[in-house]
Structures are given as C-alpha cells and as structure tokens.
Short mmCIF file of C-alpha atoms and ligand atoms in Angstrom, two decimals:
data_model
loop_
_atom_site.label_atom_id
_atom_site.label_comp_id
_atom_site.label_asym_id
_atom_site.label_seq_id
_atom_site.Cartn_x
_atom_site.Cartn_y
_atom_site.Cartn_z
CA UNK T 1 110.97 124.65 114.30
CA UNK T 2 114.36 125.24 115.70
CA UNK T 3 114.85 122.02 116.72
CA UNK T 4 113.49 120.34 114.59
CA UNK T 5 115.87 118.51 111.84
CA UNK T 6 113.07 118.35 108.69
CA UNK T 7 110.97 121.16 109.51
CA UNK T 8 112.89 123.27 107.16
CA UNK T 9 113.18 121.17 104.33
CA UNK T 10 116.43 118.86 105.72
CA UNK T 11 117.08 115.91 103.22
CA UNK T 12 120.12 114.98 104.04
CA UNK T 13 123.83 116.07 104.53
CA UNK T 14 127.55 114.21 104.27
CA UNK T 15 130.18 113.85 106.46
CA UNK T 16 133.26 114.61 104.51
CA UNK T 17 135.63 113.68 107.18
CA UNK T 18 139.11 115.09 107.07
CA UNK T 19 138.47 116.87 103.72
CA UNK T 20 140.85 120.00 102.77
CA UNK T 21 137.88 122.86 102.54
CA UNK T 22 138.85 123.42 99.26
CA UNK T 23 138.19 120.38 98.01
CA UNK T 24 134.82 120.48 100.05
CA UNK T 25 134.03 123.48 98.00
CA UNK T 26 134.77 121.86 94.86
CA UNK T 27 132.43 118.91 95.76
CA UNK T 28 129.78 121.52 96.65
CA UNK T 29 129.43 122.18 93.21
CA UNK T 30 130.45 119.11 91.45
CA UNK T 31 128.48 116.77 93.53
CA UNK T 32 126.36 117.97 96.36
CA UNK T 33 124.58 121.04 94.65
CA UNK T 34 123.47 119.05 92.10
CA UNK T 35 122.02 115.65 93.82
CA UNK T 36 120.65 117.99 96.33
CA UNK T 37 122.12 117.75 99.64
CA UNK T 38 121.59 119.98 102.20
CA UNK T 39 124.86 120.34 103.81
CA UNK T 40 128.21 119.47 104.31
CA UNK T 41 129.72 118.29 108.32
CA UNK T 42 132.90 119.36 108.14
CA UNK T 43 135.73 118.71 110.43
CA UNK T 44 136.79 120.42 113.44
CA UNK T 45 138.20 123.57 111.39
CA UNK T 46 139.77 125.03 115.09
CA UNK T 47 143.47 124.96 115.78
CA UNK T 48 144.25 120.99 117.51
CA UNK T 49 147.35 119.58 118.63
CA UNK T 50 149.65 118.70 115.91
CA UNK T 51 149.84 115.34 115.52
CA UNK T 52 148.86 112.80 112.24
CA UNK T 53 145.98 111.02 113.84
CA UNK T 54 142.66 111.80 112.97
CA UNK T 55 141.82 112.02 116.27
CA UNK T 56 144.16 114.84 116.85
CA UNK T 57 141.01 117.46 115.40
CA UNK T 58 139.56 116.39 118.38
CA UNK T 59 142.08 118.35 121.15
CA UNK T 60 141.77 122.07 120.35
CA UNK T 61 144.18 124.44 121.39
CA UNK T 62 142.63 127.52 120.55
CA UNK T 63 139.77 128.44 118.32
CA UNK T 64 141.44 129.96 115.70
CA UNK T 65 140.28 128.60 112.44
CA UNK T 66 143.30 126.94 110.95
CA UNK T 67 144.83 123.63 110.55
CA UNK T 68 145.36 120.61 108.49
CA UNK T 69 141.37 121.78 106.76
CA UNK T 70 143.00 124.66 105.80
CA UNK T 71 143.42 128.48 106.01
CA UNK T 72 140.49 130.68 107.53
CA UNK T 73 140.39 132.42 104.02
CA UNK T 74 140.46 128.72 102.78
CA UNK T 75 137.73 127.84 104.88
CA UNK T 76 135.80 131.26 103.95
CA UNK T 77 135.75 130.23 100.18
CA UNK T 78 134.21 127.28 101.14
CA UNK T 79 131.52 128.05 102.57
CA UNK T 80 131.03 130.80 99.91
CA UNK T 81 131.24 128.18 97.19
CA UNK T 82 128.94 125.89 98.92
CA UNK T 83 126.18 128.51 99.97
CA UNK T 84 126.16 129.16 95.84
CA UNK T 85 125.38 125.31 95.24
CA UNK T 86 122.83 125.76 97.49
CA UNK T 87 124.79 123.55 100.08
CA UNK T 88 124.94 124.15 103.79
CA UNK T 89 127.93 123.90 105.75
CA UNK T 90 127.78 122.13 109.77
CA UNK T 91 130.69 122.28 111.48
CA UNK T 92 131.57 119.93 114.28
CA UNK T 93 132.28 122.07 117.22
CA UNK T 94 134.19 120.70 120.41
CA UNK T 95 133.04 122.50 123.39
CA UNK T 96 133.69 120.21 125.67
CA UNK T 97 136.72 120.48 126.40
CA UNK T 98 140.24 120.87 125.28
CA UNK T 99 143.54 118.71 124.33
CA UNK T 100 144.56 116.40 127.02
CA UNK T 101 147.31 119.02 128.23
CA UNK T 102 148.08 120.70 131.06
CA UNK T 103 144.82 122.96 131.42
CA UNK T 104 146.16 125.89 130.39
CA UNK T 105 145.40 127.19 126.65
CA UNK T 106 146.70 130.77 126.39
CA UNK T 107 145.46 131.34 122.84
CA UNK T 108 141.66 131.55 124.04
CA UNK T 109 142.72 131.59 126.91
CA UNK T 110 142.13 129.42 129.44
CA UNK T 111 143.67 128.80 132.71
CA UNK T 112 143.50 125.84 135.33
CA UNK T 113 140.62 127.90 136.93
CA UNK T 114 138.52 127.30 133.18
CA UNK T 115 138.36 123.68 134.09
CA UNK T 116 136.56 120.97 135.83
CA UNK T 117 139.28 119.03 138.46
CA UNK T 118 137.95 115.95 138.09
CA UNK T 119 140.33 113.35 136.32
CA UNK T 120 139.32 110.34 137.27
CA UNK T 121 137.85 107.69 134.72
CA UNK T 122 133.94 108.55 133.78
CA UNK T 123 131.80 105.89 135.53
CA UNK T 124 128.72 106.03 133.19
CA UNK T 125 125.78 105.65 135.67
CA UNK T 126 127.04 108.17 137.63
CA UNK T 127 125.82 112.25 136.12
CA UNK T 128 128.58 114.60 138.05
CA UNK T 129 131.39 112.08 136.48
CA UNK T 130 130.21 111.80 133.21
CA UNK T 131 129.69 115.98 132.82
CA UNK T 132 132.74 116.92 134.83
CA UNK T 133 135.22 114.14 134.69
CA UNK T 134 137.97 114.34 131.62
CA UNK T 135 136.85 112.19 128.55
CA UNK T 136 139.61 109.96 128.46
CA UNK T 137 142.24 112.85 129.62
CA UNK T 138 140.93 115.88 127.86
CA UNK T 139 140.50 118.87 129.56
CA UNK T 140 137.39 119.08 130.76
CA UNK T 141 136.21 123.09 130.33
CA UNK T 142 133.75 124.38 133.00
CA UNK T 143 131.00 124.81 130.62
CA UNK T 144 128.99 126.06 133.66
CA UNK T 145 130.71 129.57 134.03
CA UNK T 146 130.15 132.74 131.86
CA UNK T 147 133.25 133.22 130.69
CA UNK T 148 133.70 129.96 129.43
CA UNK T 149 130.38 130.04 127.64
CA UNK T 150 131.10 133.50 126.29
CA UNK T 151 134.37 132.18 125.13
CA UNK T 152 132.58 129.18 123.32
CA UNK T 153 130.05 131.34 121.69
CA UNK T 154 132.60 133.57 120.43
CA UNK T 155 133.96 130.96 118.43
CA UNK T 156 130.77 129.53 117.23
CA UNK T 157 129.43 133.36 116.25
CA UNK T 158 132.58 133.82 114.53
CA UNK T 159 131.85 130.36 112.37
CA UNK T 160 128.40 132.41 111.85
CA UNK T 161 130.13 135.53 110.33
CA UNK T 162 131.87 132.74 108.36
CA UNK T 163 128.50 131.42 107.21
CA UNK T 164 128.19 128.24 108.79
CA UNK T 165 124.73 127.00 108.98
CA UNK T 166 124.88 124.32 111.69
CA UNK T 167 126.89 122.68 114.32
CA UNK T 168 127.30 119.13 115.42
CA UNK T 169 127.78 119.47 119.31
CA UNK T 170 130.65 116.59 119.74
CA UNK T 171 130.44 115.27 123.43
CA UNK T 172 127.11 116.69 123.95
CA UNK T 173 126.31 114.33 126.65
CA UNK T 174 129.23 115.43 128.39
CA UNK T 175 127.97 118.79 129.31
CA UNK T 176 124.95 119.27 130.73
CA UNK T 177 121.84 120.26 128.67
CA UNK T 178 121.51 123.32 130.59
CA UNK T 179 124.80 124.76 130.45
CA UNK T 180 124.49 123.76 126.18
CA UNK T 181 120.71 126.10 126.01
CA UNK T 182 123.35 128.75 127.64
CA UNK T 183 125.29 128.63 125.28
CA UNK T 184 123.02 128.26 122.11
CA UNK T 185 121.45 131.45 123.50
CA UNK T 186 123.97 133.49 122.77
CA UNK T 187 124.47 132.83 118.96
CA UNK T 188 123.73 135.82 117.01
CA UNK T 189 121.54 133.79 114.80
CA UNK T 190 119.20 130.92 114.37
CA UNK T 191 121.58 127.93 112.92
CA UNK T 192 120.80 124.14 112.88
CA UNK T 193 122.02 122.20 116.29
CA UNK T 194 122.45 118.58 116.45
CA UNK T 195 123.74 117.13 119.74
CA UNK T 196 126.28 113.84 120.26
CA UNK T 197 124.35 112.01 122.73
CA UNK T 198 124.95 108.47 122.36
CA UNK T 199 121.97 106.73 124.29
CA UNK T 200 122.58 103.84 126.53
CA UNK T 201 120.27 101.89 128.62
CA UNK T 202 121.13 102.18 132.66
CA UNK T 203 123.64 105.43 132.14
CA UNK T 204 122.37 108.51 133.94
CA UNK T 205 122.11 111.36 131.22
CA UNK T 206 119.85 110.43 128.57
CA UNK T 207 119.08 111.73 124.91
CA UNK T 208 116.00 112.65 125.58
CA UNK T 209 117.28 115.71 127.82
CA UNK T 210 118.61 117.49 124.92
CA UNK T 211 116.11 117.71 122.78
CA UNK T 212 114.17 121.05 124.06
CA UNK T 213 118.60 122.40 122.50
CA UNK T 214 117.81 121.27 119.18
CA UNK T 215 118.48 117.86 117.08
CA UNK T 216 120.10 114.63 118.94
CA UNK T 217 121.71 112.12 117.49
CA UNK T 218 119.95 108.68 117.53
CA UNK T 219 122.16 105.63 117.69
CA UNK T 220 119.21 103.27 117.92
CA UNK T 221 119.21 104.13 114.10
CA UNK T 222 122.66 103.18 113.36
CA UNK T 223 122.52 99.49 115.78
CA UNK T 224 119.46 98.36 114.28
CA UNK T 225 120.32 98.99 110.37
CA UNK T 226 123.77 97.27 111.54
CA UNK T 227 121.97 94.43 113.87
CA UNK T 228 119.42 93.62 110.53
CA UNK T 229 121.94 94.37 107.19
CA UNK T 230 124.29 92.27 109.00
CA UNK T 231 121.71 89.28 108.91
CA UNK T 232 121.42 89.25 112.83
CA UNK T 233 117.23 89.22 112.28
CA UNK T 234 115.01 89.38 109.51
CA UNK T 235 114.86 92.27 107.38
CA UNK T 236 110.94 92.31 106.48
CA UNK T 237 111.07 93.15 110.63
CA UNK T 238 113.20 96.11 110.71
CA UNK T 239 109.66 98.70 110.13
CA UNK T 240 108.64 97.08 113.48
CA UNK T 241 112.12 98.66 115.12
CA UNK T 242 112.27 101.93 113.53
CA UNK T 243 110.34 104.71 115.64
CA UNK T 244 109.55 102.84 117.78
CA UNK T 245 108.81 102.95 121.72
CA UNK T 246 111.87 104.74 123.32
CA UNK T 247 113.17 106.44 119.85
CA UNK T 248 113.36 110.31 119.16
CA UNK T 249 111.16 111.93 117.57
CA UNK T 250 111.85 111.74 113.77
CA UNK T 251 111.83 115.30 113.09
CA UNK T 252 114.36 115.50 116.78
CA UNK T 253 116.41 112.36 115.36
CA UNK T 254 120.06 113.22 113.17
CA UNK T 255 120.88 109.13 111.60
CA UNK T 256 123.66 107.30 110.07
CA UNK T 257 124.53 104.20 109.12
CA UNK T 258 128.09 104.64 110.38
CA UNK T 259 129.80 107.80 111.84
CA UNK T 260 133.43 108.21 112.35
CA UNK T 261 133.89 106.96 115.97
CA UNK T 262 131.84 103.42 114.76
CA UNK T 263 133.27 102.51 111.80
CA UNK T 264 136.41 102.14 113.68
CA UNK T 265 135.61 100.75 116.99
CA UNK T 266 132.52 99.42 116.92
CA UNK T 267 132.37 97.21 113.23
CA UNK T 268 130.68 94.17 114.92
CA UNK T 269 127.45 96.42 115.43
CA UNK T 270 127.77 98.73 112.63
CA UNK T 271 127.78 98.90 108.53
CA UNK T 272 130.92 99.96 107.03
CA UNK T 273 131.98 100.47 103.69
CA UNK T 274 134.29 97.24 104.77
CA UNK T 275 131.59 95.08 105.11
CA UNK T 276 131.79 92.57 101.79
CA UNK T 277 129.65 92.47 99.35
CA UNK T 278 127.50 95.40 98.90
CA UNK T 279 125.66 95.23 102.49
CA UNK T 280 126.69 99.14 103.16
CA UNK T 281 125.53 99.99 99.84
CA UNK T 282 122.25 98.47 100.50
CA UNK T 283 122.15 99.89 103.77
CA UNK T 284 122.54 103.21 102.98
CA UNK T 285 120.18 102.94 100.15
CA UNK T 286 117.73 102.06 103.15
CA UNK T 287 117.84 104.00 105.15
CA UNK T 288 117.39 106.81 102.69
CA UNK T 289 114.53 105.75 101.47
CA UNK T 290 113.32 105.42 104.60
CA UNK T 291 111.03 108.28 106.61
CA UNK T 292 113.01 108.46 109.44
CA UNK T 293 114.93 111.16 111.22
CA UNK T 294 117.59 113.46 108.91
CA UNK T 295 120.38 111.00 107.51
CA UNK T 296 123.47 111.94 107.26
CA UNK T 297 126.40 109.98 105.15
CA UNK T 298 129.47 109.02 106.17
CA UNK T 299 132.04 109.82 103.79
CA UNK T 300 135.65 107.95 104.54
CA UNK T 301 139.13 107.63 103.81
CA UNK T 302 140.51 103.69 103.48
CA UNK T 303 142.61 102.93 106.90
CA UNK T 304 143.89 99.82 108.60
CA UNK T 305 144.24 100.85 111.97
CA UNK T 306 142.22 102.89 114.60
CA UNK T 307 144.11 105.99 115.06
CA UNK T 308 145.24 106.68 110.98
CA UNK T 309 145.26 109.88 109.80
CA UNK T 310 143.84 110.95 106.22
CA UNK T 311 146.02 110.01 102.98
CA UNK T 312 148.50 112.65 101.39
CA UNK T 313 149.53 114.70 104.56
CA UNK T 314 146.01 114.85 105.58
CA UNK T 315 144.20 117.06 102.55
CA UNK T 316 142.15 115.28 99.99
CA UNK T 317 143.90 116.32 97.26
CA UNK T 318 142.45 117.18 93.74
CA UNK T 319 139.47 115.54 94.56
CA UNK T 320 140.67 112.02 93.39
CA UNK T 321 138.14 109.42 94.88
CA UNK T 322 138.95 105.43 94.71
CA UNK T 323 142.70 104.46 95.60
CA UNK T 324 142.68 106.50 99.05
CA UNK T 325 139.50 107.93 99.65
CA UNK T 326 136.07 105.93 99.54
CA UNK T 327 133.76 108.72 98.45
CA UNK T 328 130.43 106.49 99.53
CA UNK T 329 128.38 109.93 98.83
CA UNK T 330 129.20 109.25 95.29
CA UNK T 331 128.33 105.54 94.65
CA UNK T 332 125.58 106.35 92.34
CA UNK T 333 122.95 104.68 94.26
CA UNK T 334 123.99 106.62 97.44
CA UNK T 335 123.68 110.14 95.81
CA UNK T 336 120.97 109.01 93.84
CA UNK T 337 119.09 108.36 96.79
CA UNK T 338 119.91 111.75 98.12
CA UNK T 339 117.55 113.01 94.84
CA UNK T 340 115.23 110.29 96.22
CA UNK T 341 114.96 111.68 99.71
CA UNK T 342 114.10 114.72 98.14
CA UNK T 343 111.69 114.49 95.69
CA UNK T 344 109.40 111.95 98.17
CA UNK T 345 110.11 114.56 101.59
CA UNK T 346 106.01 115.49 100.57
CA UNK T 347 105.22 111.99 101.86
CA UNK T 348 107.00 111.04 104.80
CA UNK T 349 105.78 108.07 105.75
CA UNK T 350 105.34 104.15 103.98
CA UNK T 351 103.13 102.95 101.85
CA UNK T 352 102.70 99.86 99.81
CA UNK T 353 105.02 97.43 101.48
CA UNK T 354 105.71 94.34 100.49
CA UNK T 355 108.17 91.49 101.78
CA UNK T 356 109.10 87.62 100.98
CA UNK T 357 109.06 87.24 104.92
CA UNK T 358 112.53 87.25 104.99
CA UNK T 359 115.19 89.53 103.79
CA UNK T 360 113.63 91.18 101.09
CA UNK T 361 111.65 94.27 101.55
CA UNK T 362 109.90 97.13 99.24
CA UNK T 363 108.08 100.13 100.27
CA UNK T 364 106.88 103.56 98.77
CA UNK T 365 106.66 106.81 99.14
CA UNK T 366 102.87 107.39 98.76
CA UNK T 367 103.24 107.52 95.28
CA UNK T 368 106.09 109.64 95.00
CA UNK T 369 109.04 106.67 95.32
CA UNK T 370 109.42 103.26 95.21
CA UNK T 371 112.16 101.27 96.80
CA UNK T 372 113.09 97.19 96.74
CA UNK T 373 116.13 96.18 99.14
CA UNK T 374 117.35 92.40 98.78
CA UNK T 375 119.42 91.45 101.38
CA UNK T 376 119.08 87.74 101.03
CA UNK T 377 122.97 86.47 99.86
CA UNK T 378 121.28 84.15 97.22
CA UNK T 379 117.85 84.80 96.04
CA UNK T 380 117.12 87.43 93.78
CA UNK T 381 113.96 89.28 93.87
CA UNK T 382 111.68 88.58 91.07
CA UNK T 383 108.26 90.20 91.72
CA UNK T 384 105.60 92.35 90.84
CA UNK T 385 104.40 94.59 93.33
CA UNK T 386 101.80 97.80 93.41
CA UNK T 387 103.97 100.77 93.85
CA UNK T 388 101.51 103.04 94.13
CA UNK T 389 102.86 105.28 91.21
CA UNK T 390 101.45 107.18 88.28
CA UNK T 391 101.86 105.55 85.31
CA UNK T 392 105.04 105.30 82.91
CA UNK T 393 108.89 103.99 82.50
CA UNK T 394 111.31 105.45 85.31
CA UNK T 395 114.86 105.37 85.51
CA UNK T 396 115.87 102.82 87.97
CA UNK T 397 118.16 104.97 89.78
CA UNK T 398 120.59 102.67 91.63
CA UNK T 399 121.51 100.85 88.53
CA UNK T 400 121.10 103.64 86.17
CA UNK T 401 121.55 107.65 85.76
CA UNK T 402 118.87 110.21 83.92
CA UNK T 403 120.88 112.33 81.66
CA UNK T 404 118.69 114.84 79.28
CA UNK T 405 115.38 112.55 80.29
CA UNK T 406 116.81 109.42 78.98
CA UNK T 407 117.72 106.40 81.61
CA UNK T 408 121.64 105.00 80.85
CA UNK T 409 120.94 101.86 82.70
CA UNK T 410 117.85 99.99 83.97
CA UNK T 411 114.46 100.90 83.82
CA UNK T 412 111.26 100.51 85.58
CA UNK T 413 107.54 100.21 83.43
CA UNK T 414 104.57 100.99 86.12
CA UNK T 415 101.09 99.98 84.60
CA UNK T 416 98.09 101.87 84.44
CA UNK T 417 97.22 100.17 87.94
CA UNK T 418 100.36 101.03 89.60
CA UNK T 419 102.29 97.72 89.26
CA UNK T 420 105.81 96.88 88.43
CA UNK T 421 107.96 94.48 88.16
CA UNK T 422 110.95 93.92 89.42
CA UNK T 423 114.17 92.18 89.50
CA UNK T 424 116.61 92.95 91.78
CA UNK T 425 119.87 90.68 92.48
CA UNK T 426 121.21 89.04 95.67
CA UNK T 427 122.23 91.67 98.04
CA UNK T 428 121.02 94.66 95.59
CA UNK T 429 118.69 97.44 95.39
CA UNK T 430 116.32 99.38 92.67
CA UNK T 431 114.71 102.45 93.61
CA UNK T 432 112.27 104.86 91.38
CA UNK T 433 110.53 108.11 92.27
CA UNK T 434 108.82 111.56 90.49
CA UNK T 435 111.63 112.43 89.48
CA UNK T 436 112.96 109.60 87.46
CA UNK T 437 109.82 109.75 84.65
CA UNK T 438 111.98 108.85 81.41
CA UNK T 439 110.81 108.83 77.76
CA UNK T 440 110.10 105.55 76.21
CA UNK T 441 109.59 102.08 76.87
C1 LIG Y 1 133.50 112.47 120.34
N1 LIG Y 1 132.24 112.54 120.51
O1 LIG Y 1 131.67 112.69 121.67
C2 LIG Y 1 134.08 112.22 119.01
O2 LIG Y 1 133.07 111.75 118.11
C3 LIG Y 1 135.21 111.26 119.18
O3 LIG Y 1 135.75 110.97 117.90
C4 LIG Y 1 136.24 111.86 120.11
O4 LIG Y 1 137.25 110.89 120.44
C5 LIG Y 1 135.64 112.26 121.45
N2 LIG Y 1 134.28 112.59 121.42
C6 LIG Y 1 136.39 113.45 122.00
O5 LIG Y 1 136.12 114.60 121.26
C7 LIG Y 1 138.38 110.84 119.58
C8 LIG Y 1 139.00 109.44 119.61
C9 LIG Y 1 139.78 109.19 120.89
C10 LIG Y 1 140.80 110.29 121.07
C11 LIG Y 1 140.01 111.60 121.20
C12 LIG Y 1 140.89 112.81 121.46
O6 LIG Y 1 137.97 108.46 119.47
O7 LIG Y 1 140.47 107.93 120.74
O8 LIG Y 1 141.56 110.07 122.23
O9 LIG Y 1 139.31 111.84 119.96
O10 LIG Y 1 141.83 112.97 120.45
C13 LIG Y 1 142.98 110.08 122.06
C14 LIG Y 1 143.58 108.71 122.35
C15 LIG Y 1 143.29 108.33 123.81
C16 LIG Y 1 143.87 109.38 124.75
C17 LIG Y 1 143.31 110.76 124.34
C18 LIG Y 1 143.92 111.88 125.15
O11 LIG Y 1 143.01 107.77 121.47
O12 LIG Y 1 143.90 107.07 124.09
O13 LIG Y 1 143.45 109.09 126.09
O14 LIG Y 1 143.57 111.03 122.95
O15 LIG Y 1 145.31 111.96 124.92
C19 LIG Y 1 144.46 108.96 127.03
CA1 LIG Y 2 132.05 118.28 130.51
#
C-alpha cells in the first residue's frame, strides 16, 4: 500500500513549478480543492544558491526552509490552507547532493568528508559513476553514511511536522536504492514517495530497483504520448504501448506528459504547452482519461531560453494566469479531466473503444466516463459510438462547465442503449462521465 501511487485513492496532482506558497495556497482553494486534485508538487522549498535561474532550487545550501517560495511561516500556511481544500502537498526533495561548491555546507553541515570524491563526468553504463560521481558538478553527498542519512531525514521529518504529505525524490537514480529504503525508514510517518528514475535501455541502474522504496517515475509514459500526439505513429495504436512489456506497474508508475527538465531540453520527444495547435491540450486530456499510473500536470511559466527563471522576481504574483504564467491545470478541459479521473477511479481499466484506424480514438470508463480524442489535423470526428453509459444528457466537459446542474457549453444525449453521438473537431476532444448528468435535452 505504501508504495503504491492509487491504492489510496491518488487521482492526480500538479506541478506548480516556481509558485510563491502563498499563491499555492490560494490555488488550493480556488482551483484544486474544488476539481479534486490530490496534491500539489511544490518546489524545492530548502535554502539554494542565489541566483535567477530556475535551476538554481536545484543546489541547496542548507535545509532551512526559505527562499524565493517563501518564508517557513509562508510555507506553513500553505500547507494549512491546502490540507483544508482537501489538497495534499509533495515536495521535491534533493538528497542527492548539494550546490556545485566547494563541498563544504556549514549550515547543515557538511564537510569534504560528507561527500563522494568522484568528479569525473557520469558514464551511464557504468553503476559506481552514476551513484557516486557529481551530476554535472554538484556535490555529490555520501548518502551511504549515517550521518548523512540522519541529516537528510531531519529535513524531510521536519517537512512532516510541516505537513507535507509526499516527496518527489529528485536524482533518485543517483543514489542507490538501498541507501534511499535507509533513509525512508527513518521518517516519523508514512508519506507518499515517488522516485526520479529516468529509465534507459543499456544504463546500469534501472527503475525497476526502486520500486520495493515506493512510486517511480515512468518516462515510457511521457515518450510515447509525445512519440504518438506528435503524429510519429498512429494514435488508434497507442493502447498497444501503454502497460506494456517492460512498463511499471500502474499502481508503481507516477506520469506526465511533460515535467520540468523535458519541456526544456527534450521538446522533439515531448508535448509542451508550445506545441501548436492544441496537441498538449489533447494530450493531457489523454492521458487523464486514461487508466494508467498517477498523472501528474505540469504547470509552467512562458520562457524562451533553457535556464530562465520565473516572471516577477520569481513569485507568481496575485495569482494572475495568461501573460506570464501558462496555468495548463486550469484550461478547462485539463481540470475538468481531473473531476474525470475521479469520478471513473471505480473502473480502472477500458472499455468500449472505438477508432477510425487512424488518429482518432474513444474509450470508456466501464460506464462511468466516456472520452473521444481527435488528433487527425483535418478530419473531424462525426460518429456514434456505444459508450457504455446510463442513459441521459451530460455536460460535455472539455467544451463546457456544469454550474447548478445545468451544462454552459456542449452537451452529450446517451440513448436508452448506451449510444451517442459525437462530433468532435480536428485536433479536439469531448469527454463525459457520472458526474456530468445535466437536466434537459
Ligand atoms: C533532476 N532530477 O534528477 C532535476 O529534475 C533537474 O532539473 C536537475 O538539473 C538535476 N536533477 C539536479 O538536481 C537542473 C538543471 C541543470 C542544472 C542543475 C543544478 O537541469 O541544468 O545545472 O539543475 O542547478 C546547472 C547548469 C550546469 C552546471 C550545474 C552546476 O545548468 O551547466 O554544470 O548547474 O553548476 C556545470
Ligand atoms: Ca549520489
């Protein structure tokens, strides 16, 4: 149960990525309460080097909580204000190591004698270099020694007394799985764990070693909703791909569509909100309709370049989405989907699929959802299809929002014999579920 990532009811979470915690909290209850998801990843909230990048949250100095997220009393009212929306908050914890400095942190502290001495450049098939070695320069902690575990579960215990309900292990595969059980062990209480591993075929630590710690990350997820949203194969194949020989477990798997590291370096491969036309939109939709794994959603800031730091000295201020920030957690078919997730997580698995044998694709919920994805840049989808659900008129809720059981946009009629049609333009989505049962029509 520990590690798994749905056995306690996980729909989904966001990654609100270089957010000010008090704007977090104020999203808590404006926004993630209410749509239901489960919990908020929140940046690095220990003290980094001071510098604009966004990358900077990544070289800790000390683990005091305070920095460009805000206060520790800041940080405390978060995670108050979140816990009374019913929203969970993960922090992203880097263990691994330190800034790339001159291995000595006196803060914690640590001295040279904390650290691994290897400095040379990680050769990825080879295990001792890829645990030991820096990661490009950063000071690589000794994660095999007591004090430096105690030191590292001090901090994470403290983000306990805080509240936090999870950590994302960044670097995970740079430590070894062993030496991460160590320190897990030593949390005063039971929290969610989900590990960084990225998997890659021919290097010599593999996900699959971390799983008996808790949750791992699995990138297969994020290539293959990139490899078929980007056109590279088609879509009525991607249920052939998903789970299958070689993937975590679902209920082991943490997936995205994009993370933070990806959407800047790796845009060939994955789905960004840059992508034109609506192909991220779609994808997300997907892959939250979809039984797989526990999605998380990248939430961004607009940038140009690589290493750019967050607008506005690096808080989201007043909670302003559009000019600076991208907000995709709010595009109404992205949060909507969120309420999707959840009110179908009884039936996790897919029924009643249907494709063009091409791009487009629909699938339910086993009565509890139904969800058509056209990724074809022309065609429109223009079909009736069994969906499996009870009868009556649902909200379609990527084009349209319940308020006080009425739909504002477009709705959905299933017959007595569970069919419906729909119509669905080029690269667009239309998703119904239990939930979405409006009066009329
Ligand atoms: C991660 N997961 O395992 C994070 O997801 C990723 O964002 C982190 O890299 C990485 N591990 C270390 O925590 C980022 C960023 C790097 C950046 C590091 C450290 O992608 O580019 O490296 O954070 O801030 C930067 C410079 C790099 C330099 C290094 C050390 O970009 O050129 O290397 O600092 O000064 C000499
Ligand atoms: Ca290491």
């Amino acid at each position: 149960l520990f590690s798994s990532a749905r056995g306690e009811s996980r729909i989904a979470f966001v990654h609100l990525f270089e957010w000010s915690w008090n704007d977090i909290g104020k999203e808590c209850e404006r926004q993630l309460g209410p749509k239901g998801f489960t919990a908020v990843q929140v940046s690095p909230p220990q003290q980094s080097v001071d510098r604009s990048e966004w990358w900077s949250r990544y070289q800790p100095i000390s683990y005091a909580i305070e920095g460009r997220g805000g206060s520790r009393s800041e940080f405390r009212a978060m995670v108050r204000r979140c816990a009374s929306a019913g929203v969970d908050v993960y922090v992203d914890a880097v263990i691994n190591h330190m800034a790339a400095l001159n291995r000595d942190f006196p803060l914690v502290p640590y001295t040279s004698n904390d650290f691994h001495t290897c400095r040379s450049t990680i050769n990825y098939s080879n295990r001792f270099e890829v645990q030991n070695c820096d990661l490009v320069g950063l000071n690589d902690l000794k994660t095999e020694s007591e004090y430096v575990r105690r030191k590292i579960a001090d901090y994470m215990n403290d983000l306990i007394d805080l509240g936090v309900k999870g950590f994302r292990l960044d670097a995970a595969k740079h430590m070894a799985s062993g030496d991460i059980r160590a320190i897990v062990s030593k949390l005063k209480r039971r929290v969610f764990i989900f590990q960084e591993v990225i998997g890659a075929g021919g290097e010599a630590v593999q996900p699959s070693e971390y799983v008996s710690n808790g949750a791992v990350t699995e990138f297969k997820f994020e290539r293959t909703v990139g490899h078929f949203f980007k056109g590279r194969a088609k879509l009525k194949d991607i249920r052939h791909v998903i789970n299958s020989r070689g993937w975590m477990r679902s209920d082991d798997a943490v997936v995205f569509v994009s993370n933070h590291d990806d959407q800047r370096q790796n845009t060939q491969a994955t789905l960004t909100y840059k992508d034109i036309g609506n192909l991220y939109y779609i994808g997300e939709i997907f892959s939250l309709a979809y039984p797989y794994g526990y999605p998380k959603v990248m939430s961004s800031y607009f940038f140009e370049d690589h290493d750019q730091g967050p607008p506005r000295h690096g808080v989201h201020s007043g909670g302003a989405c559009g000019r600076e920030w991208v907000c995709e957690h709010r595009w109404r078919g992205i949060s909507n989907m969120v309420e999707f997730r959840g009110k179908t997580s009884g039936k996790f698995f897919v029924s009643h699929w249907w494709d063009n044998g091409n791009h487009q694709i629909g699938f339910g919920r086993g009565g509890l959802g139904y969800v058509m994805i056209n990724r074809e840049d022309f065609a429109t989808i223009d079909k009736v299809v069994d969906t499996g659900m009870r009868q009556g008129t649902y909200c379609d809720i990527v084009n349209g929002e319940v308020k006080d059981g009425l739909c504002d946009g477009a709705t959905i009629s299933v017959g007595a014999d569970g069919k419906a049609h729909f119509k669905v333009g080029a690269i667009g989505a239309a998703a119904i579920h239990v939930g979405s049962l409006v009066r009329g029509g």
